[in-house]
Amino acid sequence: MTQRAATAAAAAVLAATALLGLAPQAAAAPAGPVPQPQSATAENKAAAAQAATAPDTLATLSRFFAREGKVSLTAARPRIEGEAIPVNHLSPEFVAGRAGAPVARLEFLAGKAVSSDGQQAALWIARTEAGWQVVNIATGDDEFRYAQLGAAKLPGGTVFREPQIDAWYVAGGSRVLPLDEDAVRAVGADGTTLAAYRVRVARAYGDKLPGSAYAEGGMAGGYAEAEAVPAAVAADAEGAGVPWAAGAGALVLGVLGVAAVRRFRRVGARA
């Protein structure tokens, strides 16, 4: 991801969290997130769809799509396309080498939002103490695009993201295949075996699992504080009428110590 793209993504994510009113929840810093179900059942998808199409969510999406002046607030007319899809992330149990642990686990459900001018965003919908709720909005269609790519590349495989390096894969049988450039850099264009992939992630993240010193420092998943927004980006957002707060808390569903959001990452920041 380029600096320009990453900075733009930061604006989108933090704008969404501000609009959704998530900062106070992040500031509260509870012990950890509510566990997500092991699979996306029809009941879960129905609950996610209800959260995605709620009037408050659609109103928030209108402000989100209008934040850079690409479309007016009244003309945004956001809609939700299709059903929510499961989004899987690299599993800590797999990294730890737990017998029988799958390579990935369900992290949240994603609903595709589209504005009248064609902008797209992913609603991250998760089970919380208050039920299924939208916990973040991310620009673009990564979740849906990689789900389609994975299904075409390895039918029946599990599409998942390694959020620490923003890499997308599809796993099936004994193989892990890359779906984007970050994944290619990690495992090669032809992919790798599941066993070799576990060796790599264990080496990279084995000391960051829950219970580690890294986790005790408050960096292992759950709720993390968003990084400060570059001044120029914040100024642009304020000009668009978005209620910005540089460094405002953002609700994120992290895995293995890295917040799973598309956002600006400072050089030298703790991964």
Short mmCIF file of C-alpha atoms in Angstrom, two decimals:
data_model
loop_
_atom_site.label_atom_id
_atom_site.label_comp_id
_atom_site.label_asym_id
_atom_site.label_seq_id
_atom_site.Cartn_x
_atom_site.Cartn_y
_atom_site.Cartn_z
CA MET A 1 0.00 0.00 0.00
CA THR A 2 1.39 3.41 -0.96
CA GLN A 3 1.73 6.24 1.55
CA ARG A 4 -0.89 8.21 -0.36
CA ALA A 5 -3.36 5.33 -0.41
CA ALA A 6 -2.71 4.46 3.20
CA THR A 7 -3.24 8.05 4.31
CA ALA A 8 -6.49 8.22 2.39
CA ALA A 9 -7.54 4.98 4.04
CA ALA A 10 -6.74 6.47 7.42
CA ALA A 11 -9.06 9.34 6.70
CA ALA A 12 -11.83 6.98 5.74
CA VAL A 13 -11.49 4.73 8.76
CA LEU A 14 -11.21 7.45 11.36
CA ALA A 15 -13.99 9.45 9.75
CA ALA A 16 -16.19 6.40 9.95
CA THR A 17 -15.45 5.76 13.58
CA ALA A 18 -16.08 9.39 14.46
CA LEU A 19 -19.37 9.36 12.60
CA LEU A 20 -20.41 6.11 14.20
CA GLY A 21 -19.60 7.44 17.65
CA LEU A 22 -17.18 4.62 18.44
CA ALA A 23 -14.48 6.68 20.14
CA PRO A 24 -16.03 6.52 23.62
CA GLN A 25 -16.23 2.73 23.39
CA ALA A 26 -12.56 2.52 22.45
CA ALA A 27 -11.59 4.85 25.26
CA ALA A 28 -13.31 2.57 27.71
CA ALA A 29 -10.86 -0.19 26.65
CA PRO A 30 -12.72 -3.28 27.85
CA ALA A 31 -10.76 -6.44 28.52
CA GLY A 32 -11.47 -7.86 25.08
CA PRO A 33 -13.97 -8.16 22.26
CA VAL A 34 -16.99 -10.42 22.35
CA PRO A 35 -16.03 -13.74 20.71
CA GLN A 36 -17.37 -14.08 17.19
CA PRO A 37 -19.23 -17.20 16.08
CA GLN A 38 -17.23 -19.96 14.42
CA SER A 39 -19.21 -19.65 11.20
CA ALA A 40 -21.56 -17.23 9.51
CA THR A 41 -24.95 -18.88 9.86
CA ALA A 42 -28.10 -17.71 8.10
CA GLU A 43 -29.24 -16.25 11.42
CA ASN A 44 -26.00 -14.30 11.80
CA LYS A 45 -26.20 -12.97 8.26
CA ALA A 46 -29.78 -11.87 8.83
CA ALA A 47 -28.77 -10.00 11.98
CA ALA A 48 -25.87 -8.39 10.12
CA ALA A 49 -28.18 -7.34 7.30
CA GLN A 50 -30.51 -5.72 9.81
CA ALA A 51 -27.62 -3.73 11.29
CA ALA A 52 -26.36 -2.72 7.83
CA THR A 53 -29.72 -1.44 6.63
CA ALA A 54 -30.74 0.36 9.81
CA PRO A 55 -31.70 4.02 9.24
CA ASP A 56 -28.85 5.25 11.45
CA THR A 57 -26.34 3.21 9.45
CA LEU A 58 -27.60 4.56 6.14
CA ALA A 59 -27.46 8.11 7.49
CA THR A 60 -23.88 7.54 8.59
CA LEU A 61 -23.02 6.14 5.17
CA SER A 62 -24.41 9.27 3.52
CA ARG A 63 -22.03 11.40 5.58
CA PHE A 64 -19.20 8.96 4.92
CA PHE A 65 -19.60 9.06 1.15
CA ALA A 66 -20.02 12.85 1.18
CA ARG A 67 -16.96 13.48 3.36
CA GLU A 68 -14.65 14.51 0.47
CA GLY A 69 -17.23 16.39 -1.52
CA LYS A 70 -17.50 13.74 -4.22
CA VAL A 71 -21.25 13.64 -3.76
CA SER A 72 -23.61 15.76 -1.72
CA LEU A 73 -25.07 14.50 1.52
CA THR A 74 -28.58 14.37 0.11
CA ALA A 75 -27.51 12.82 -3.18
CA ALA A 76 -25.39 10.00 -1.71
CA ARG A 77 -28.36 7.64 -1.31
CA PRO A 78 -26.32 4.67 -0.05
CA ARG A 79 -27.60 1.16 -0.59
CA ILE A 80 -26.51 -2.24 0.65
CA GLU A 81 -25.78 -4.75 -2.11
CA GLY A 82 -26.06 -8.49 -1.61
CA GLU A 83 -25.80 -10.36 1.67
CA ALA A 84 -23.11 -9.99 4.27
CA ILE A 85 -20.08 -12.22 3.74
CA PRO A 86 -17.76 -13.76 6.34
CA VAL A 87 -14.31 -12.20 6.67
CA ASN A 88 -11.65 -14.47 8.13
CA HIS A 89 -8.33 -13.49 9.67
CA LEU A 90 -5.24 -15.48 10.54
CA SER A 91 -6.01 -17.53 13.64
CA PRO A 92 -3.92 -17.15 16.81
CA GLU A 93 -4.57 -20.81 17.57
CA PHE A 94 -3.02 -21.76 14.23
CA VAL A 95 0.00 -19.56 14.91
CA ALA A 96 0.39 -21.19 18.32
CA GLY A 97 0.36 -24.63 16.70
CA ARG A 98 -2.75 -25.89 18.46
CA ALA A 99 -3.66 -29.33 17.12
CA GLY A 100 -6.49 -29.19 14.61
CA ALA A 101 -6.68 -25.37 14.60
CA PRO A 102 -7.80 -23.94 11.24
CA VAL A 103 -5.57 -21.40 9.53
CA ALA A 104 -8.19 -18.67 9.92
CA ARG A 105 -11.16 -17.73 12.07
CA LEU A 106 -14.20 -15.57 11.50
CA GLU A 107 -13.41 -11.98 12.45
CA PHE A 108 -16.55 -10.15 11.31
CA LEU A 109 -19.16 -10.04 8.57
CA ALA A 110 -18.88 -7.49 5.78
CA GLY A 111 -21.72 -5.73 4.03
CA LYS A 112 -21.13 -3.92 0.74
CA ALA A 113 -22.31 -0.30 0.70
CA VAL A 114 -22.52 1.64 -2.57
CA SER A 115 -23.34 5.30 -3.08
CA SER A 116 -25.23 6.83 -5.96
CA ASP A 117 -21.97 7.95 -7.60
CA GLY A 118 -20.40 4.49 -7.41
CA GLN A 119 -18.25 4.84 -4.30
CA GLN A 120 -17.93 1.57 -2.39
CA ALA A 121 -17.29 0.78 1.24
CA ALA A 122 -17.31 -2.25 3.49
CA LEU A 123 -19.38 -2.25 6.63
CA TRP A 124 -17.66 -4.33 9.30
CA ILE A 125 -20.43 -5.95 11.32
CA ALA A 126 -19.58 -7.87 14.48
CA ARG A 127 -21.31 -9.45 17.42
CA THR A 128 -21.00 -7.17 20.43
CA GLU A 129 -22.42 -7.13 23.94
CA ALA A 130 -25.34 -5.18 22.49
CA GLY A 131 -25.90 -7.60 19.62
CA TRP A 132 -24.78 -7.41 16.00
CA GLN A 133 -23.54 -3.90 15.21
CA VAL A 134 -21.58 -2.00 12.57
CA VAL A 135 -18.19 -1.38 14.20
CA ASN A 136 -16.29 0.18 11.30
CA ILE A 137 -16.54 1.42 7.73
CA ALA A 138 -13.62 0.85 5.37
CA THR A 139 -13.22 2.30 1.90
CA GLY A 140 -13.16 0.06 -1.15
CA ASP A 141 -14.27 -3.48 -1.80
CA ASP A 142 -11.31 -5.60 -0.65
CA GLU A 143 -13.38 -8.06 1.34
CA PHE A 144 -15.67 -8.83 -1.59
CA ARG A 145 -13.05 -8.74 -4.33
CA TYR A 146 -10.73 -11.17 -2.58
CA ALA A 147 -13.61 -13.46 -1.70
CA GLN A 148 -14.35 -13.73 -5.43
CA LEU A 149 -10.69 -14.14 -6.38
CA GLY A 150 -10.23 -16.87 -3.79
CA ALA A 151 -13.31 -18.77 -4.92
CA ALA A 152 -12.05 -18.68 -8.51
CA LYS A 153 -8.46 -19.64 -7.63
CA LEU A 154 -9.26 -22.42 -5.17
CA PRO A 155 -12.95 -23.38 -5.15
CA GLY A 156 -14.10 -24.36 -1.69
CA GLY A 157 -11.04 -22.85 -0.05
CA THR A 158 -10.96 -20.46 2.90
CA VAL A 159 -10.20 -16.86 1.99
CA PHE A 160 -8.45 -15.03 4.80
CA ARG A 161 -6.39 -11.97 5.60
CA GLU A 162 -3.11 -11.73 7.49
CA PRO A 163 -3.77 -8.23 8.88
CA GLN A 164 -0.25 -7.65 10.15
CA ILE A 165 0.98 -7.23 6.55
CA ASP A 166 -2.40 -6.64 4.87
CA ALA A 167 -2.03 -9.83 2.83
CA TRP A 168 -4.88 -11.91 1.43
CA TYR A 169 -4.77 -15.66 0.79
CA VAL A 170 -6.92 -18.65 0.03
CA ALA A 171 -6.19 -21.93 1.80
CA GLY A 172 -7.41 -25.38 0.96
CA GLY A 173 -6.09 -28.87 1.67
CA SER A 174 -2.37 -28.49 2.28
CA ARG A 175 -1.85 -25.32 0.22
CA VAL A 176 -1.91 -21.59 0.89
CA LEU A 177 -2.13 -19.46 -2.25
CA PRO A 178 -1.60 -15.67 -2.51
CA LEU A 179 -4.35 -13.32 -3.68
CA ASP A 180 -2.49 -9.99 -3.64
CA GLU A 181 1.01 -8.54 -3.92
CA ASP A 182 1.58 -8.54 -0.17
CA ALA A 183 0.82 -12.24 -0.03
CA VAL A 184 3.06 -12.94 -3.02
CA ARG A 185 5.94 -11.25 -1.21
CA ALA A 186 5.23 -13.42 1.83
CA VAL A 187 4.78 -16.86 0.26
CA GLY A 188 5.77 -16.52 -3.39
CA ALA A 189 3.67 -16.43 -6.53
CA ASP A 190 3.00 -20.17 -6.39
CA GLY A 191 2.08 -20.16 -2.71
CA THR A 192 3.35 -22.56 -0.10
CA THR A 193 2.32 -25.53 1.97
CA LEU A 194 0.13 -25.06 5.01
CA ALA A 195 2.93 -26.42 7.21
CA ALA A 196 5.48 -23.97 5.79
CA TYR A 197 3.06 -21.11 6.20
CA ARG A 198 2.57 -21.97 9.86
CA VAL A 199 6.32 -21.96 10.38
CA ARG A 200 6.49 -18.48 8.86
CA VAL A 201 3.67 -16.96 10.93
CA ALA A 202 4.86 -18.67 14.11
CA ARG A 203 8.26 -17.06 13.59
CA ALA A 204 6.69 -13.68 12.88
CA TYR A 205 3.96 -13.59 15.53
CA GLY A 206 4.59 -16.36 18.01
CA ASP A 207 5.80 -13.86 20.63
CA LYS A 208 2.73 -11.65 20.18
CA LEU A 209 0.03 -14.14 21.11
CA PRO A 210 -2.41 -13.57 24.00
CA GLY A 211 -0.55 -13.97 27.28
CA SER A 212 2.74 -12.71 25.86
CA ALA A 213 4.51 -9.58 27.04
CA TYR A 214 3.36 -7.95 23.82
CA ALA A 215 -0.23 -8.77 24.69
CA GLU A 216 0.20 -7.59 28.27
CA GLY A 217 1.24 -4.23 26.84
CA GLY A 218 -2.27 -3.86 25.44
CA MET A 219 -1.42 -4.50 21.78
CA ALA A 220 -2.87 -7.97 21.23
CA GLY A 221 -6.23 -7.57 19.60
CA GLY A 222 -9.46 -6.20 20.95
CA TYR A 223 -9.61 -2.46 21.23
CA ALA A 224 -6.68 -0.28 20.20
CA GLU A 225 -6.21 3.45 19.91
CA ALA A 226 -6.01 4.80 16.39
CA GLU A 227 -2.89 6.63 15.34
CA ALA A 228 -2.83 10.38 14.93
CA VAL A 229 -4.23 11.68 11.67
CA PRO A 230 -1.80 13.75 9.55
CA ALA A 231 -2.67 17.44 9.93
CA ALA A 232 -3.30 17.94 6.22
CA VAL A 233 -5.71 15.02 6.13
CA ALA A 234 -7.54 16.25 9.21
CA ALA A 235 -7.85 19.71 7.71
CA ASP A 236 -9.33 18.30 4.51
CA ALA A 237 -11.80 16.27 6.52
CA GLU A 238 -12.85 19.23 8.61
CA GLY A 239 -13.41 21.18 5.42
CA ALA A 240 -15.76 18.46 4.28
CA GLY A 241 -17.75 18.69 7.49
CA VAL A 242 -16.50 15.47 9.05
CA PRO A 243 -16.15 15.63 12.86
CA TRP A 244 -12.45 14.78 13.06
CA ALA A 245 -10.35 14.29 16.16
CA ALA A 246 -6.69 13.57 15.51
CA GLY A 247 -5.67 10.50 17.46
CA ALA A 248 -9.27 9.72 18.36
CA GLY A 249 -9.96 6.22 19.63
CA ALA A 250 -11.12 3.81 16.96
CA LEU A 251 -12.90 0.56 17.62
CA VAL A 252 -11.02 -2.21 15.86
CA LEU A 253 -11.13 -5.97 15.97
CA GLY A 254 -7.44 -6.81 16.12
CA VAL A 255 -5.66 -10.13 15.76
CA LEU A 256 -2.29 -11.06 17.24
CA GLY A 257 -1.57 -7.52 18.28
CA VAL A 258 -2.27 -5.66 15.05
CA ALA A 259 -5.41 -3.63 14.57
CA ALA A 260 -7.30 -4.96 11.60
CA VAL A 261 -8.11 -1.72 9.87
CA ARG A 262 -6.94 -0.05 6.70
CA ARG A 263 -5.15 2.97 8.06
CA PHE A 264 -1.96 5.00 7.95
CA ARG A 265 1.00 3.25 9.55
CA ARG A 266 3.85 5.44 10.73
CA VAL A 267 7.36 4.33 9.85
CA GLY A 268 8.83 2.65 12.88
CA ALA A 269 5.47 2.15 14.57
CA ARG A 270 5.06 -1.06 16.57
CA ALA A 271 3.59 -3.71 14.28
#
